XYZ file of C-alpha atoms in Angstrom:
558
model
C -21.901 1.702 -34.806
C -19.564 4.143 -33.331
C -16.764 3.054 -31.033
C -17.831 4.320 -27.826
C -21.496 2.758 -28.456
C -19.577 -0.701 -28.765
C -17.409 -0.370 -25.874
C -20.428 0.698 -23.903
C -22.519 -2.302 -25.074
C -19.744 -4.838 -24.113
C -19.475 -3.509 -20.479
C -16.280 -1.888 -21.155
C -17.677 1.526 -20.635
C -20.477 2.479 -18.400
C -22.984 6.060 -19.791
C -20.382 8.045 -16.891
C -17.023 7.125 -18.643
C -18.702 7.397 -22.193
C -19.428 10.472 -21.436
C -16.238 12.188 -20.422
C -13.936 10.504 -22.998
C -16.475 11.703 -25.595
C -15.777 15.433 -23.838
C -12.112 14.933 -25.151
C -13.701 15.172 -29.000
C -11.403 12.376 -29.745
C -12.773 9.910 -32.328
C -12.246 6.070 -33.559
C -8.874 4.706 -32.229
C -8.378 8.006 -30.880
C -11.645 7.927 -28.655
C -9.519 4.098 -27.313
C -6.864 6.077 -26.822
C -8.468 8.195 -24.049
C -10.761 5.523 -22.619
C -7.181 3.576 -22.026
C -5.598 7.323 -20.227
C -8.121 7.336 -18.625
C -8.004 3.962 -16.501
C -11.259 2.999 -17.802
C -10.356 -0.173 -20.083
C -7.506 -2.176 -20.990
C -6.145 -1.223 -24.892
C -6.474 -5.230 -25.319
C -9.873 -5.755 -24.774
C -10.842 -2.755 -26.214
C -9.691 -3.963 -29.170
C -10.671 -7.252 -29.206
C -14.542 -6.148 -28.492
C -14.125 -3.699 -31.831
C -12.753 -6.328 -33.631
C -15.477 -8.573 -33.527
C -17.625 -5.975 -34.336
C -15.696 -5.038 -37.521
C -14.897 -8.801 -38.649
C -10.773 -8.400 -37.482
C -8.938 -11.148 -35.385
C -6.819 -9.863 -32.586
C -3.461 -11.088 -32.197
C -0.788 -11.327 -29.089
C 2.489 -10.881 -30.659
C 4.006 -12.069 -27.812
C 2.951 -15.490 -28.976
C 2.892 -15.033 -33.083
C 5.303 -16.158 -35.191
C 6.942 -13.486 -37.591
C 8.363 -14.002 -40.588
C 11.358 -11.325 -40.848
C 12.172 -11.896 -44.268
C 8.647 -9.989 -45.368
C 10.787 -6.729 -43.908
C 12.608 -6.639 -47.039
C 10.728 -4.662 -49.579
C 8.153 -3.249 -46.870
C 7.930 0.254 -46.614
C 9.622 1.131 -43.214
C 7.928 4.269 -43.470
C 4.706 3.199 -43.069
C 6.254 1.206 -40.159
C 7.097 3.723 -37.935
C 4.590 6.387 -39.121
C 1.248 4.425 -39.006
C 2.752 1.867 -36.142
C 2.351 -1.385 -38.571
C 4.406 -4.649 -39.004
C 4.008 -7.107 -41.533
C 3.637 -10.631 -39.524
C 3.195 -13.557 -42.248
C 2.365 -15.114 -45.595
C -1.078 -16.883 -45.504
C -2.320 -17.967 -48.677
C -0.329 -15.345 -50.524
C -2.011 -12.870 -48.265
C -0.007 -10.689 -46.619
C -0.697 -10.155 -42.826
C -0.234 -7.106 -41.393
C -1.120 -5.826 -37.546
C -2.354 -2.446 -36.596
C -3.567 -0.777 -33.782
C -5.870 1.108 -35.687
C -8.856 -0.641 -37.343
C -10.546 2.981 -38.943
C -7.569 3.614 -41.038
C -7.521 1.967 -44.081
C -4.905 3.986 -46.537
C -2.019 2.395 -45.014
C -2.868 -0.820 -45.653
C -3.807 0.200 -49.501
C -0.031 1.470 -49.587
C 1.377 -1.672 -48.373
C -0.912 -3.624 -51.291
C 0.169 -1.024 -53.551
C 4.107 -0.981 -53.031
C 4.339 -4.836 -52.232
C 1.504 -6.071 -54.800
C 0.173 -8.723 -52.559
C -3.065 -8.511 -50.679
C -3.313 -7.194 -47.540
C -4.679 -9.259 -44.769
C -5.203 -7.261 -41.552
C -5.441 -7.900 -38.092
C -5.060 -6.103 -34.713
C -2.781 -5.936 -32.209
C -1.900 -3.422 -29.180
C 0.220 -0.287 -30.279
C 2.381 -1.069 -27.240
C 3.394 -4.399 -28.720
C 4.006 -3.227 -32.445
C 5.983 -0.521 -31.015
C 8.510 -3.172 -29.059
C 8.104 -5.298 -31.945
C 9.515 -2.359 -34.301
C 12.746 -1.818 -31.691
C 13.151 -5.512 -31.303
C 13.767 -5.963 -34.672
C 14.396 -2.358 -36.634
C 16.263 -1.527 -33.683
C 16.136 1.461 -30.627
C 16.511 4.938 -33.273
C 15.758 2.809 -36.068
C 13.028 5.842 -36.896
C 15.784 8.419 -36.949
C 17.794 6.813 -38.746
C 15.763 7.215 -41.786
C 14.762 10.707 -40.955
C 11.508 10.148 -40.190
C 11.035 13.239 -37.806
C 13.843 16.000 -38.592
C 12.958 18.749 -36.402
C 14.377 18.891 -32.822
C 11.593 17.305 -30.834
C 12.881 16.180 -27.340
C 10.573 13.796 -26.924
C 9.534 14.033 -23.307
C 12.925 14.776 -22.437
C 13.613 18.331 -20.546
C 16.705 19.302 -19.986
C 17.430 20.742 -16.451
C 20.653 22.635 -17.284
C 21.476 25.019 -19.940
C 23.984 23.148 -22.934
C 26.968 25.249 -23.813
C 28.991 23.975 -26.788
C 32.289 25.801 -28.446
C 31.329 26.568 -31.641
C 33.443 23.244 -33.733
C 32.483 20.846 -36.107
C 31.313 18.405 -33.973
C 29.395 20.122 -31.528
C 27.229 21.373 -34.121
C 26.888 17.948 -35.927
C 25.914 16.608 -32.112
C 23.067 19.132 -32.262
C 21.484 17.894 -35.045
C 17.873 17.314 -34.767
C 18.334 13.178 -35.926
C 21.198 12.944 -33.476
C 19.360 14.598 -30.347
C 16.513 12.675 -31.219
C 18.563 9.295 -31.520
C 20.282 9.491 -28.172
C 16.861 10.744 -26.617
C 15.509 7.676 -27.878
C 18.518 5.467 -26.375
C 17.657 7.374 -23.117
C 13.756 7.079 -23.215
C 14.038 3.366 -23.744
C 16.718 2.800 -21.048
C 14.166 4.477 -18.500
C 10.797 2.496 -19.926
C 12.490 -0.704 -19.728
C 13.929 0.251 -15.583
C 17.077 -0.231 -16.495
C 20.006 0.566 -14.297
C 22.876 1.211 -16.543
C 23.145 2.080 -20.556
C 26.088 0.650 -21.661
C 27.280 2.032 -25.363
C 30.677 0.490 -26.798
C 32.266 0.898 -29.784
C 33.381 -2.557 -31.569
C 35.092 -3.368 -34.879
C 31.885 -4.384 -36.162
C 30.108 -1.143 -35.021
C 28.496 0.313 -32.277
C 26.950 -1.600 -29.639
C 24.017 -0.616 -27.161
C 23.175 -2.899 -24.078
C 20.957 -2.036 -21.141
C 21.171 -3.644 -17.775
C 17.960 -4.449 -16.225
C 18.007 -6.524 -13.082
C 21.823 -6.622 -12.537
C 21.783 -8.389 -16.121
C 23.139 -6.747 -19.290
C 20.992 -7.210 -22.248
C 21.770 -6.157 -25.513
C 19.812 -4.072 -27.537
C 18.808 -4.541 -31.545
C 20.392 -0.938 -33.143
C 20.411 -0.093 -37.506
C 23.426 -0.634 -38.801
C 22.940 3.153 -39.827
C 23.444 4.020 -36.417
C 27.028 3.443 -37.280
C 27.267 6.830 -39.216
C 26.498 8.949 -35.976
C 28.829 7.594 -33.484
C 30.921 10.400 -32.952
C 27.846 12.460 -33.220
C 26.161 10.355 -30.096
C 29.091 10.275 -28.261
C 29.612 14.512 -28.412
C 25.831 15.166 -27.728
C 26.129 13.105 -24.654
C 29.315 14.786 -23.569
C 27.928 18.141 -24.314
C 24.688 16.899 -22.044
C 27.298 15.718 -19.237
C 29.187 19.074 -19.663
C 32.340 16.949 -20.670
C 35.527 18.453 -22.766
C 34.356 17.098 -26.313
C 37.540 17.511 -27.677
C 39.121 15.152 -25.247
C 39.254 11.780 -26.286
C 42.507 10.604 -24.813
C 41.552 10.377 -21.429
C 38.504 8.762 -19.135
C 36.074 11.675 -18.014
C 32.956 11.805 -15.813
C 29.743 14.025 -15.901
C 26.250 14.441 -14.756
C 22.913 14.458 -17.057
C 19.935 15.780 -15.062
C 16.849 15.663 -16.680
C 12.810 15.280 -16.271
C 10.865 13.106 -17.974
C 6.853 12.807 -18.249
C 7.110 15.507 -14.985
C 10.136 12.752 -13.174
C 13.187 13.897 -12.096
C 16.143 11.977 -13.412
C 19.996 12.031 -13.056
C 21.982 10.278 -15.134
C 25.824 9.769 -14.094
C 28.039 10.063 -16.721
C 31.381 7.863 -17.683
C 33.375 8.234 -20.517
C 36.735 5.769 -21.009
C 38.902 5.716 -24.158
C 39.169 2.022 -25.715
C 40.923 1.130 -28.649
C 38.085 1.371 -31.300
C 36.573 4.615 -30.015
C 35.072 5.516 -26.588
C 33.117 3.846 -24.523
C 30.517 5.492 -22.205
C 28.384 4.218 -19.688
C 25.733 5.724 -17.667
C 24.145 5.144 -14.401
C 20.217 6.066 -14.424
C 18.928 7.466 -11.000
C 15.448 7.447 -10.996
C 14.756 9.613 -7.999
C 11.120 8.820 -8.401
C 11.269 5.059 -8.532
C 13.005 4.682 -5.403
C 11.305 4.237 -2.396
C 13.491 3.971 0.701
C 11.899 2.028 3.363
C 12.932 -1.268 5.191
C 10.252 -3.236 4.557
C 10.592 -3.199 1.031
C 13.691 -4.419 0.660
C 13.027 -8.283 1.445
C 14.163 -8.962 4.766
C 12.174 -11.644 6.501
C 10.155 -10.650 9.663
C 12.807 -11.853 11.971
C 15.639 -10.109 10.294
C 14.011 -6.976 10.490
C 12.475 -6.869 13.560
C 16.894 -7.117 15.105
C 17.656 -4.965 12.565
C 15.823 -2.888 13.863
C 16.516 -2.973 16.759
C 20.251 -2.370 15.935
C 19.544 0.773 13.964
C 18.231 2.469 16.424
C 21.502 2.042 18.886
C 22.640 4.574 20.816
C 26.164 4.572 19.292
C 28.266 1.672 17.594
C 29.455 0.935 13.890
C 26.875 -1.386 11.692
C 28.612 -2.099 8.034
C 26.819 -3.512 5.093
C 28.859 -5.373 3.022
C 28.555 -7.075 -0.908
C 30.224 -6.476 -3.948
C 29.173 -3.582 -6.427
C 25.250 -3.360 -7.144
C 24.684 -5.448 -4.298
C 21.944 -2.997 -3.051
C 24.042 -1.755 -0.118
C 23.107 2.092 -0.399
C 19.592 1.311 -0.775
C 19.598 -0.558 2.593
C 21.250 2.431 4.151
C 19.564 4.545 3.097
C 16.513 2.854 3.941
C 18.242 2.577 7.653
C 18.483 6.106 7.608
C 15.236 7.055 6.340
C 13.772 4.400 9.705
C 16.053 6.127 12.384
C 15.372 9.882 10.762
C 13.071 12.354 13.220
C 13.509 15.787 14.383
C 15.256 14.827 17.579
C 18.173 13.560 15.634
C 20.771 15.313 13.414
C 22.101 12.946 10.347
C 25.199 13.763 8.498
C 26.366 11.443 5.144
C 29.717 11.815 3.520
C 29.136 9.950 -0.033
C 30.425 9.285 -3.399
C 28.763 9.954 -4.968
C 25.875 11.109 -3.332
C 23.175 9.245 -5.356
C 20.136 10.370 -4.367
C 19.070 13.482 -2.109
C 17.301 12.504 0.816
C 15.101 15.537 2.941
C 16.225 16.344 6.098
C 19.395 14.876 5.884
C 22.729 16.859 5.645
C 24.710 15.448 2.636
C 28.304 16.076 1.925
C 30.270 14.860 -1.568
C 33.669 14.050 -1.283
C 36.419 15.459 -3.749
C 39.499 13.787 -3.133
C 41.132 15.898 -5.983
C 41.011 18.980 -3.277
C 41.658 17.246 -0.384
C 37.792 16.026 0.872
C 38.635 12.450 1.501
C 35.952 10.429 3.506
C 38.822 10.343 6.306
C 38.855 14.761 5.903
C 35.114 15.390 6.107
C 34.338 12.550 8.705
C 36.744 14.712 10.512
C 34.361 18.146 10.007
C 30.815 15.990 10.382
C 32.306 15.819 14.125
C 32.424 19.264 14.670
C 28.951 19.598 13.503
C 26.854 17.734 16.508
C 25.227 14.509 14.089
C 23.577 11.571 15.937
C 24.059 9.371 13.084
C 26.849 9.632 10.850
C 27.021 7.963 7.231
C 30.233 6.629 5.538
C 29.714 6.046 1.898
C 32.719 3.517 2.154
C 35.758 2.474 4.604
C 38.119 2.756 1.981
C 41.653 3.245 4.340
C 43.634 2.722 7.886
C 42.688 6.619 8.164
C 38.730 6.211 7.210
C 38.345 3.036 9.173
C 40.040 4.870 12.595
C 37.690 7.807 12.131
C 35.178 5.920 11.838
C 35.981 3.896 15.124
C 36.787 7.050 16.942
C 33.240 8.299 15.991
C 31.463 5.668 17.411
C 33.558 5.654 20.752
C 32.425 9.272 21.256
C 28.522 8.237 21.145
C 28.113 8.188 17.770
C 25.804 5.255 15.395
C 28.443 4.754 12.076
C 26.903 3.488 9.187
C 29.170 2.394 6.350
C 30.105 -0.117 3.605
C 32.944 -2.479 3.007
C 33.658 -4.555 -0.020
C 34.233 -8.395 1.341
C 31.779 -11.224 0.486
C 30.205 -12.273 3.532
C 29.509 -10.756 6.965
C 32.169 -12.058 9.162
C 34.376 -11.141 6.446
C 34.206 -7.466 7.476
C 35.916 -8.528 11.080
C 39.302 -9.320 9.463
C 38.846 -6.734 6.549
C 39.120 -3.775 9.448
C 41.829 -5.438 11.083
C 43.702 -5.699 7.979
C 43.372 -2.081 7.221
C 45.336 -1.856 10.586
C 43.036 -1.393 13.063
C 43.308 -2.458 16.352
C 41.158 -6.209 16.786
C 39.636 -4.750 20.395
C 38.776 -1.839 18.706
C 36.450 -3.872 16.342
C 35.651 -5.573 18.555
C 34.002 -3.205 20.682
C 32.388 -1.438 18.244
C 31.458 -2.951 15.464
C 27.848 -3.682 16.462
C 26.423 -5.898 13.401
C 27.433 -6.477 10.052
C 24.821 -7.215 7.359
C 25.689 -8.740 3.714
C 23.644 -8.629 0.987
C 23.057 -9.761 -2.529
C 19.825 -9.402 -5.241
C 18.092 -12.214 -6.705
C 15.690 -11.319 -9.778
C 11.863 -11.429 -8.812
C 9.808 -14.273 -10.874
C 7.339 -12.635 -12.865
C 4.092 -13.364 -11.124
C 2.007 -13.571 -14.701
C 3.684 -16.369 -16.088
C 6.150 -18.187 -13.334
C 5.053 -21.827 -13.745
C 4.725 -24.563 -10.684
C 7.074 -27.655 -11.418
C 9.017 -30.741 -9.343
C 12.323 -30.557 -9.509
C 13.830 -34.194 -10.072
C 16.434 -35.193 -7.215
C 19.354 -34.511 -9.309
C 18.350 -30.300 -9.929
C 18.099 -29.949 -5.906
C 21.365 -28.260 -4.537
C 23.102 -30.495 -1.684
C 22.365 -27.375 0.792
C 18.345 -27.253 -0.295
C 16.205 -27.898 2.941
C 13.542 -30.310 0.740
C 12.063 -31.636 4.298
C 10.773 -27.769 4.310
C 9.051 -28.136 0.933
C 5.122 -27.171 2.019
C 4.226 -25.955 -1.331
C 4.650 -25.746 -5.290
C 8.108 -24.862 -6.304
C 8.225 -22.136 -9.263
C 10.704 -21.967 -11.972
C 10.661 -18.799 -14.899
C 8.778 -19.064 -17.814
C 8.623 -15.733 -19.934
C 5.916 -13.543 -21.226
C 4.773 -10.052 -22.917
C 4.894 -8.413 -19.429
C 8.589 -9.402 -18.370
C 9.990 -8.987 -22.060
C 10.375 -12.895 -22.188
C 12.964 -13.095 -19.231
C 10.730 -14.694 -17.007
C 12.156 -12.443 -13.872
C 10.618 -8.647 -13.534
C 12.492 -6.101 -10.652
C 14.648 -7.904 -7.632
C 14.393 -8.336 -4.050
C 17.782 -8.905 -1.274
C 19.397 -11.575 0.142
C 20.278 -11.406 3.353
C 23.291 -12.316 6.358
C 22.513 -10.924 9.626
C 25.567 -10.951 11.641
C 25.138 -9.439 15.289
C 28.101 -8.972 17.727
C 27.417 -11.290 19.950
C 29.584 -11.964 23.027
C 31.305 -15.606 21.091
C 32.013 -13.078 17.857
C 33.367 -10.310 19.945
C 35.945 -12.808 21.471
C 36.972 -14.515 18.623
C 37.200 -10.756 16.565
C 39.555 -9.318 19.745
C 41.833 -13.231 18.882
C 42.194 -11.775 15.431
C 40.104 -15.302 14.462
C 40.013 -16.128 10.709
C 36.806 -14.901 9.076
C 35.589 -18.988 8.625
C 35.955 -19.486 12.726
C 34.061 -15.906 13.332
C 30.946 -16.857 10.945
C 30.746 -20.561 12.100
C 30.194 -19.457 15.635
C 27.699 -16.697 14.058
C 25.957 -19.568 12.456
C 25.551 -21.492 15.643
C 24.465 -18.128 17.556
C 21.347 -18.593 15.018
C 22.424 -16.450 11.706
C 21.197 -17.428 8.638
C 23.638 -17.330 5.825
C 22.587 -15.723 2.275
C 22.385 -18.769 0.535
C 19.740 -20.287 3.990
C 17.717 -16.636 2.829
C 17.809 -17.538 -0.901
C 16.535 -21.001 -0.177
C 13.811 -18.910 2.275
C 12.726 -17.186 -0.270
C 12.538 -19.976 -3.133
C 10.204 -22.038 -0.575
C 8.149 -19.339 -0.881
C 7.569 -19.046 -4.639
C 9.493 -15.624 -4.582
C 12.613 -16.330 -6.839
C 14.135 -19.506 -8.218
C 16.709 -22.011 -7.587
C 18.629 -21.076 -10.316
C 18.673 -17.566 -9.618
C 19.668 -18.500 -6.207
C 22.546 -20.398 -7.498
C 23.492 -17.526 -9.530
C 24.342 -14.802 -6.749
C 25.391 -16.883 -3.868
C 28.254 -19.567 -3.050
């Protein structure tokens, strides 16, 4: 029976949807393949339901053993060109999954070069494919010159490449090197991850993503060893960096598009003693959504924060160590407080993402354009609401202050680890306490706990022993979660993260205690009594409600 007759006899497909994927002409697994573009059925059951027509089990590799020993002696070929993996020895039959159940050659070529028989069964292409990088390795395809033309796989370039003419610039525009770091770059982006970090080691060349604030490293062929200083030059030549250069650290800008999204990718390049090391910072301009009530504050948080944002003038800081989320939030802030009464100025830097009807300036302290200089020109230029990408100095810090005595709402970052923190930070920079005093009008600290994956988080009851001294247990109302793992979160048991969150507000007790130069303890106890909840009271918030864990808790805060 054909394939679309199946699917439409197992309720998969109804005579409307049967209809227009048969209009694409597509055929067998192919005929799948559009039911699945289309939104009509999941590849899974798809398969399953043709399986059971055919006489072929379906497998979930997420849960299958493998036996990675049959690799050896397997034509990798076959691997990457008909999307195959050899799974286990059953009898002396050899098991092999495939996501296509029409094709039979391949599976004569495995008997043929292996000599065993072939035992097949079927499995989603998605999960062979992460199977193959898991274990052959991200490029592992190029590496053996599978595909030598110079496909860019997805990837546009938004800016023309200019190279000088040497060696190495044409060896970095080789089609198995372009295709090798597109592949790096196309995984990096699937995955969500926020950084690619690639290092050079004595053993070879190392390639780690980091996806939820968490580096993890990523399975490369040894081959790839052989086109280091091939990858390295095509991704200068991309960041319009000096190739030649390799005494010195250099920084660049990628932009590209991707399936029709716009990406930037920011650029670092550092010598280190076995090579050079680059990392780059992936700016998904599509992904990000900036808006408040996204980013995990609780109802009570937001609803002052709110209220604070939308100030007539004052200074509100956001503070947290790097990757804390801290531009997202004020960004968000912005985004909230943004109309067409207002004018909104930002000095940044970088500026990471370009926001629409905001006024955007990127510093350049090589020529002069400190924070301190252009806070100085935003002045001149009538804003409402002025952003600071960071209060760096004495001379940033008193322009700020100065801005928000002349009727202006300051937004900015410091880098201290807790709220009242910020108080004595300022004053250390050498600014007058009464002057923070009077206008610093809230300070809000941050971290970002890892999401549990909702498919496969797992109640439990956490023995007296695994409950922090600090955990409110008399608040307990319902099941506890803990992280498990599965095929949708890659195993980690966590999938995209979520803040943590210190309100402070200048209250009249802070004030006093900021103009008595107070220590940063005294200020945040009396904060605490005036009702703030500290990060680590949020976390615990948030772990009552089945959000994250305790462990991940644990992690982030003190």
């Amino acid at each position: 029976m054909e394939v679309g007759d199946i699917l439409q006899r197992r309720g998969l497909l109804n005579s409307g949807q049967l209809a227009q994927v048969r209009s694409t002409g597509r055929e067998g697994t192919g005929l799948i393949d559009a039911a699945v573009d289309a939104g009509f059925v999941n590849e899974e059951d798809a398969l399953r339901a043709i399986g059971e027509e055919v006489g072929l089990d379906f497998v979930d590799l997420s849960d299958t053993a493998i036996d990675l020993s049959l690799l050896q002696g397997f034509p990798q070929k076959l691997i990457h060109r008909e999307s195959i993996f050899p799974l286990q020895r059953n009898n002396g039959d050899l098991v092999v999954a495939t996501c296509n159940p029409f094709d039979l050659y391949p599976l004569d070529e495995v008997g043929s070069a292996t000599g065993l028989t072939v035992n097949p069964v079927l499995a989603s292409r998605d999960a062979i494919h992460r199977l193959i990088k898991r274990h052959l390795g991200v490029g592992s395809e190029t590496v053996e010159g599978l595909i030598e033309q110079a496909n860019e796989d997805g990837i546009e370039l938004l800016e023309e490449l200019t190279t000088d003419g040497s060696e190495l610039s044409e060896m970095a525009q080789e089609a198995s090197v372009v295709r090798l770091v597109n592949e790096i770059l196309l995984e990096a982006i699937e995955l969500k991850a926020s950084d690619i970090h690639i290092e050079p080691n004595p053993s070879g060349l190392s390639v780690r993503y980091r996806i939820d604030g968490l580096l993890h490293p990523q399975p490369v062929p040894p081959e790839i060893n052989r086109f280091e200083a091939a990858m390295i030059s095509r991704l200068k030549i991309m960041a319009k960096l000096n190739i030649a250069e390799k005494r010195l650290p250099q920084d660049g800008r990628i932009k590209l598009k991707v399936s029709g999204r716009e990406i930037d990718i920011r650029v670092s390049v550092i010598p280190v003693i076995h090579g050079e090391g680059i990392v780059m910072r992936i700016l998904d301009k599509s992904a990000m959504v900036f808006h408040l009530a996204g980013l995990g504050m609780d109802s009570a948080t937001i609803e002052q924060y709110r209220e604070l944002i939308h100030l007539p003038h004052g200074i509100i800081l956001a503070t947290g160590p790097t990757g804390s989320g801290k531009t997202t939030t004020l960004y968000s802030s912005l985004m909230e407080v943004k109309s067409e009464s207002n004018k909104i100025v930002t000095t940044e830097d970088p500026v990471e993402y370009q926001l629409d009807g905001i006024s955007q300036i990127q510093v350049h302290p090589k020529i002069g354009l400190t924070f301190a200089q252009s806070l100085r020109s935003i002045l001149r230029h009538d804003p409402d609401v002025v952003l600071v990408g960071e209060i760096r100095d004495f001379e940033t810090a008193e322009n700020a202050i100065q801005a928000s005595l002349t009727g202006h709402l300051v937004f900015s970052t410091l880098h201290t680890n807790d709220a009242a923190g910020a108080y004595t930070r300022l004053v250390d920079m050498g600014v007058e306490p009464f002057l923070v005093a009077s206008t610093v009008e809230a300070v809000v600290a941050q971290r970002l706990v890892r999401r549990l994956c909702v498919h496969c988080k797992e109640e439990y009851t956490p023995t007296a022993d695994e409950f922090p001294t600090d955990f409110p247990v008399e608040q307990i109302e319902q099941p506890l979660f803990r992280h498990c793992g599965c095929k949708h979160c890659r195993g980690v048991g966590y999938s995209g993260r979520m803040g943590l969150y210190e309100l402070l507000v200048n209250t009249d007790a802070v004030r006093e205690l900021a103009h008595d130069r107070a220590s940063s303890w005294a200020i945040r106890q009396a904060a605490i009594e005036g009702g703030m909840a500290t990060l680590r009271q949020d976390g615990w918030r948030k772990v009552l409600t089945g959000e994250t864990s305790i462990a991940e808790v644990q992690r982030v805060t003190r």
